[in-house]
mmCIF file of C-alpha atoms in Angstrom:
data_model
loop_
_atom_site.group_PDB
_atom_site.id
_atom_site.type_symbol
_atom_site.label_atom_id
_atom_site.label_comp_id
_atom_site.label_asym_id
_atom_site.label_seq_id
_atom_site.Cartn_x
_atom_site.Cartn_y
_atom_site.Cartn_z
ATOM 1 C CA MET A 24 59.641 -29.313 -12.496
ATOM 2 C CA THR A 25 56.952 -28.603 -9.427
ATOM 3 C CA GLN A 26 55.074 -25.567 -10.947
ATOM 4 C CA ARG A 27 53.905 -24.323 -14.396
ATOM 5 C CA GLN A 28 51.381 -22.028 -15.343
ATOM 6 C CA GLY A 29 50.357 -21.398 -11.739
ATOM 7 C CA PHE A 30 49.282 -25.065 -11.475
ATOM 8 C CA LYS A 31 51.920 -27.134 -9.485
ATOM 9 C CA ALA A 32 52.201 -31.125 -8.766
ATOM 10 C CA ASN A 33 49.976 -32.853 -6.362
ATOM 11 C CA GLU A 34 47.228 -30.024 -6.622
ATOM 12 C CA PHE A 35 43.478 -30.891 -7.765
ATOM 13 C CA VAL A 36 42.304 -29.031 -10.651
ATOM 14 C CA VAL A 37 39.137 -29.338 -12.736
ATOM 15 C CA TYR A 38 39.411 -30.429 -16.358
ATOM 16 C CA PRO A 39 36.001 -29.202 -18.079
ATOM 17 C CA ALA A 40 35.697 -32.405 -20.101
ATOM 18 C CA HIS A 41 36.195 -34.681 -17.525
ATOM 19 C CA GLY A 42 35.991 -32.747 -13.869
ATOM 20 C CA VAL A 43 38.068 -33.139 -10.965
ATOM 21 C CA GLY A 44 41.547 -34.649 -11.348
ATOM 22 C CA GLN A 45 44.910 -34.081 -9.663
ATOM 23 C CA ILE A 46 48.063 -33.362 -10.999
ATOM 24 C CA LEU A 47 50.613 -36.153 -10.557
ATOM 25 C CA ALA A 48 53.743 -34.763 -12.133
ATOM 26 C CA ILE A 49 54.815 -32.254 -14.525
ATOM 27 C CA GLU A 50 57.183 -33.997 -16.918
ATOM 28 C CA GLU A 51 58.883 -33.118 -20.062
ATOM 29 C CA GLN A 52 58.691 -34.999 -23.081
ATOM 30 C CA GLU A 53 60.349 -34.900 -26.529
ATOM 31 C CA ILE A 54 57.853 -35.216 -29.341
ATOM 32 C CA ALA A 55 59.092 -34.977 -33.391
ATOM 33 C CA GLY A 56 62.282 -33.309 -32.143
ATOM 34 C CA ALA A 57 60.771 -30.852 -30.024
ATOM 35 C CA LYS A 58 60.541 -30.711 -25.941
ATOM 36 C CA LEU A 59 57.181 -30.433 -24.498
ATOM 37 C CA GLU A 60 55.997 -29.553 -20.887
ATOM 38 C CA LEU A 61 53.008 -31.890 -19.925
ATOM 39 C CA PHE A 62 50.741 -32.000 -16.901
ATOM 40 C CA VAL A 63 49.914 -35.504 -16.035
ATOM 41 C CA ILE A 64 46.645 -35.659 -14.425
ATOM 42 C CA ASN A 65 45.084 -38.574 -12.969
ATOM 43 C CA PHE A 66 41.321 -39.076 -12.675
ATOM 44 C CA ILE A 67 40.763 -41.740 -9.933
ATOM 45 C CA LYS A 68 37.112 -42.288 -10.424
ATOM 46 C CA ASP A 69 37.521 -42.904 -14.180
ATOM 47 C CA LYS A 70 40.552 -44.777 -13.934
ATOM 48 C CA MET A 71 42.487 -42.510 -16.477
ATOM 49 C CA THR A 72 45.442 -40.438 -16.992
ATOM 50 C CA LEU A 73 45.560 -37.455 -19.163
ATOM 51 C CA ARG A 74 49.080 -35.469 -20.410
ATOM 52 C CA VAL A 75 47.886 -31.914 -20.949
ATOM 53 C CA PRO A 76 50.703 -29.672 -22.443
ATOM 54 C CA THR A 77 51.354 -26.997 -20.082
ATOM 55 C CA ALA A 78 51.053 -24.221 -22.709
ATOM 56 C CA LYS A 79 47.486 -25.455 -23.534
ATOM 57 C CA VAL A 80 45.720 -25.169 -20.201
ATOM 58 C CA ALA A 81 44.148 -21.936 -21.036
ATOM 59 C CA ASN A 82 42.832 -23.401 -24.287
ATOM 60 C CA VAL A 83 41.365 -26.477 -22.640
ATOM 61 C CA GLY A 84 39.602 -24.280 -19.951
ATOM 62 C CA MET A 85 41.710 -26.362 -16.923
ATOM 63 C CA ARG A 86 41.112 -24.234 -13.463
ATOM 64 C CA LYS A 87 41.825 -24.250 -10.144
ATOM 65 C CA LEU A 88 39.274 -25.622 -7.576
ATOM 66 C CA SER A 89 36.191 -23.487 -6.961
ATOM 67 C CA GLU A 90 36.588 -21.153 -3.940
ATOM 68 C CA PRO A 91 34.518 -22.091 -1.215
ATOM 69 C CA ALA A 92 32.303 -18.652 -1.702
ATOM 70 C CA LEU A 93 31.709 -20.242 -5.463
ATOM 71 C CA VAL A 94 30.574 -23.627 -3.988
ATOM 72 C CA LYS A 95 28.290 -21.905 -1.508
ATOM 73 C CA LYS A 96 26.771 -19.868 -4.589
ATOM 74 C CA ALA A 97 26.351 -23.382 -6.602
ATOM 75 C CA LEU A 98 24.607 -24.745 -3.727
ATOM 76 C CA GLU A 99 22.081 -21.768 -3.234
ATOM 77 C CA THR A 100 21.583 -22.260 -7.006
ATOM 78 C CA LEU A 101 20.139 -25.812 -6.162
ATOM 79 C CA LYS A 102 17.334 -24.299 -4.044
ATOM 80 C CA GLY A 103 16.122 -22.142 -6.973
ATOM 81 C CA ARG A 104 13.035 -22.856 -8.958
ATOM 82 C CA ALA A 105 13.609 -25.212 -12.135
ATOM 83 C CA ARG A 106 14.011 -23.479 -15.312
ATOM 84 C CA VAL A 107 12.810 -25.757 -18.001
ATOM 85 C CA LYS A 108 12.820 -24.421 -21.569
ATOM 86 C CA ARG A 109 9.887 -25.135 -23.887
ATOM 87 C CA THR A 110 11.869 -26.502 -26.468
ATOM 88 C CA MET A 111 12.535 -29.961 -27.939
ATOM 89 C CA TRP A 112 14.247 -32.231 -25.515
ATOM 90 C CA SER A 113 16.993 -32.899 -28.011
ATOM 91 C CA ARG A 114 17.829 -29.157 -28.009
ATOM 92 C CA ARG A 115 17.703 -29.326 -23.838
ATOM 93 C CA ALA A 116 20.125 -31.779 -23.596
ATOM 94 C CA GLN A 117 22.742 -30.414 -25.697
ATOM 95 C CA GLU A 118 22.518 -27.342 -23.462
ATOM 96 C CA TYR A 119 22.483 -29.364 -20.449
ATOM 97 C CA GLU A 120 25.583 -31.375 -21.836
ATOM 98 C CA ALA A 121 27.677 -28.130 -23.038
ATOM 99 C CA LYS A 122 26.901 -26.758 -19.237
ATOM 100 C CA ILE A 123 28.196 -30.288 -17.600
ATOM 101 C CA ASN A 124 31.268 -29.804 -19.817
ATOM 102 C CA SER A 125 31.793 -26.246 -19.295
ATOM 103 C CA GLY A 126 33.640 -26.990 -16.103
ATOM 104 C CA ASP A 127 31.470 -24.078 -14.548
ATOM 105 C CA ILE A 128 30.033 -25.222 -11.242
ATOM 106 C CA VAL A 129 27.023 -23.144 -11.202
ATOM 107 C CA ALA A 130 26.153 -23.873 -14.315
ATOM 108 C CA ILE A 131 26.635 -27.620 -13.354
ATOM 109 C CA ALA A 132 24.368 -26.856 -10.612
ATOM 110 C CA GLU A 133 21.634 -25.337 -12.766
ATOM 111 C CA VAL A 134 21.604 -28.913 -14.635
ATOM 112 C CA VAL A 135 21.108 -30.597 -11.561
ATOM 113 C CA ARG A 136 18.289 -28.543 -10.315
ATOM 114 C CA ASP A 137 16.549 -28.421 -13.693
ATOM 115 C CA LEU A 138 16.916 -32.180 -13.964
ATOM 116 C CA TYR A 139 16.179 -33.091 -10.207
ATOM 117 C CA ARG A 140 12.793 -34.845 -9.663
ATOM 118 C CA SER A 141 11.315 -35.581 -6.099
ATOM 119 C CA GLU A 142 9.628 -38.641 -5.472
ATOM 120 C CA SER A 143 6.127 -36.893 -5.955
ATOM 121 C CA GLN A 144 7.299 -36.135 -9.428
ATOM 122 C CA PRO A 145 7.302 -37.920 -12.475
ATOM 123 C CA GLU A 146 10.339 -40.189 -13.030
ATOM 124 C CA GLN A 147 13.117 -39.039 -15.391
ATOM 125 C CA SER A 148 13.531 -40.529 -18.663
ATOM 126 C CA TYR A 149 16.423 -42.460 -19.270
ATOM 127 C CA SER A 150 18.483 -39.670 -21.030
ATOM 128 C CA GLU A 151 17.399 -37.275 -18.325
ATOM 129 C CA ARG A 152 18.502 -39.463 -15.618
ATOM 130 C CA GLN A 153 22.048 -39.664 -17.310
ATOM 131 C CA LEU A 154 22.560 -36.318 -17.768
ATOM 132 C CA TYR A 155 21.606 -35.800 -14.064
ATOM 133 C CA GLU A 156 23.771 -38.167 -13.032
ATOM 134 C CA ALA A 157 26.342 -36.863 -14.928
ATOM 135 C CA ALA A 158 26.043 -33.491 -13.365
ATOM 136 C CA LEU A 159 25.408 -34.734 -9.749
ATOM 137 C CA ASP A 160 28.736 -36.460 -10.050
ATOM 138 C CA ARG A 161 30.840 -33.526 -11.533
ATOM 139 C CA LEU A 162 29.221 -31.397 -8.931
ATOM 140 C CA SER A 163 29.613 -33.611 -5.887
ATOM 141 C CA ARG A 164 33.100 -34.040 -6.821
ATOM 142 C CA GLU A 165 34.665 -30.850 -6.651
ATOM 143 C CA ILE A 166 32.272 -30.122 -3.585
ATOM 144 C CA ALA A 167 33.904 -33.053 -1.837
ATOM 145 C CA VAL A 168 37.754 -32.067 -2.669
ATOM 146 C CA VAL A 169 36.802 -28.192 -1.634
ATOM 147 C CA GLN A 170 35.156 -29.089 1.554
ATOM 148 C CA HIS A 171 37.767 -31.984 2.341
ATOM 149 C CA SER A 172 34.591 -34.271 2.672
ATOM 150 C CA THR A 173 33.585 -37.524 0.866
ATOM 151 C CA GLU A 174 31.495 -37.488 -2.189
ATOM 152 C CA THR A 175 28.434 -39.449 -0.348
ATOM 153 C CA GLU A 176 28.658 -36.386 2.055
ATOM 154 C CA ALA A 177 28.591 -34.019 -0.860
ATOM 155 C CA VAL A 178 25.773 -35.735 -2.652
ATOM 156 C CA LYS A 179 23.745 -35.593 0.659
ATOM 157 C CA GLU A 180 24.252 -31.884 1.135
ATOM 158 C CA ILE A 181 23.339 -31.442 -2.682
ATOM 159 C CA GLU A 182 20.052 -33.257 -2.301
ATOM 160 C CA ALA A 183 19.244 -31.506 1.189
ATOM 161 C CA GLN A 184 19.306 -28.441 -0.841
ATOM 162 C CA LEU A 185 17.359 -29.657 -3.809
ATOM 163 C CA ALA A 186 15.109 -30.788 -0.992
ATOM 164 C CA LYS A 187 14.483 -26.877 -0.129
ATOM 165 C CA SER A 188 13.534 -25.929 -3.968
ATOM 166 C CA PRO A 189 10.177 -24.861 -4.683
ATOM 167 C CA ARG A 190 7.885 -27.778 -6.308
ATOM 168 C CA ARG A 191 7.071 -27.347 -9.677
ATOM 169 C CA THR A 192 3.254 -26.643 -10.041
ATOM 170 C CA ASN A 193 3.281 -27.757 -13.784
ATOM 171 C CA ALA A 194 4.985 -31.216 -13.262
ATOM 172 C CA LYS A 195 2.138 -32.967 -15.031
ATOM 173 C CA ALA A 196 2.196 -30.596 -17.712
ATOM 174 C CA GLU A 197 6.008 -31.221 -18.303
ATOM 175 C CA ALA A 198 5.616 -34.986 -17.890
ATOM 176 C CA ALA A 199 2.940 -34.660 -20.953
ATOM 177 C CA GLU A 200 5.659 -32.648 -22.965
ATOM 178 C CA GLY A 201 8.381 -35.044 -22.162
ATOM 179 C CA GLU A 202 6.153 -37.751 -23.516
ATOM 180 C CA ALA A 203 5.263 -35.534 -26.992
ATOM 181 C CA ASP A 204 9.172 -35.219 -27.079
ATOM 182 C CA ALA A 205 9.561 -38.912 -26.840
ATOM 183 C CA ASP A 206 7.201 -39.165 -29.948
ATOM 184 C CA ASN A 207 9.536 -37.049 -31.679
ATOM 185 C CA GLU A 208 12.565 -39.277 -30.927
ATOM 186 C CA GLY A 209 13.523 -39.499 -34.430
ATOM 187 C CA ASP A 210 13.514 -35.880 -35.246
ATOM 188 C CA ILE A 211 17.111 -34.633 -36.352
ATOM 189 C CA ASP A 212 17.578 -31.097 -34.771
ATOM 190 C CA ASP A 213 21.063 -29.995 -36.283
ATOM 191 C CA THR A 214 20.232 -26.174 -36.232
ATOM 192 C CA ASP A 215 23.629 -25.674 -34.240
ATOM 193 C CA GLY A 216 25.737 -28.299 -36.036
ATOM 194 C CA GLY A 217 25.749 -30.491 -33.001
ATOM 195 C CA THR A 218 25.002 -33.774 -32.137
ATOM 196 C CA THR A 219 21.444 -34.514 -31.378
ATOM 197 C CA VAL A 220 20.632 -36.545 -28.141
ATOM 198 C CA ALA A 221 17.499 -38.497 -28.778
ATOM 199 C CA ASP A 222 14.859 -39.020 -25.600
ATOM 200 C CA GLU A 223 14.618 -42.644 -24.508
ATOM 201 C CA ALA A 224 11.550 -43.559 -22.225
ATOM 202 C CA ALA A 225 12.704 -45.009 -19.186
#
C-alpha cells in the first residue's frame, strides 16, 4: 500500500498534537479479528512513532504540509502587533496551548508573536517561555520542511520577522500584570472545564 486518504508513504504531514512527522509506511494489522489499515508516522525529533488508523485521519486533524503561500502568511503574522488579552494568565495559557495543538500554522505563529520578548522587554515567566518554545518549535519545523531548509535557518527567519514587529508601548504595564497573575497562582479557573496552567516565576 502506498497511498490512502490522499496521503502516501514517505510524505511529511502535520499531526496537530505532535507537529511535523513523516509517514514511514501504510500497513495492515489484524486487531480483534478485524483488519485495520494504519499510517506509521515517525516524529524524528521526539523519537516517537505513532500508528494512526487511516480512517481516523480526519478526526485527529492530520493534514498535509502548508502551502508556501500559507507559510508566507504565518511569517507575515509574526510582524504584527502582539495581542494580549487582559485575562488571567491561566486562561491565556489554555488558549495558547489550544492554538499550538490546533495544527493551524497561522494560529501557532500568533502564539509565537504574542509571547515573544525582545531584549528590551521584561523576561518571560517560566510557563510563558515553555509555551513560546513549544510554538516556535512547531512553527520552525514546518517552515523548514516546506522551504527545504534547516530548523536553525527557519528559526532565524522567524526571529528576523519578529524583530520587525512594533515594540509594545505598555510592556511595563504587562509586566506588572504578569506579577499580579503570579500572585493568583493557586486560583483554579475551570469555567471551560479545562486544565489550569499555573504561572511560575522565572
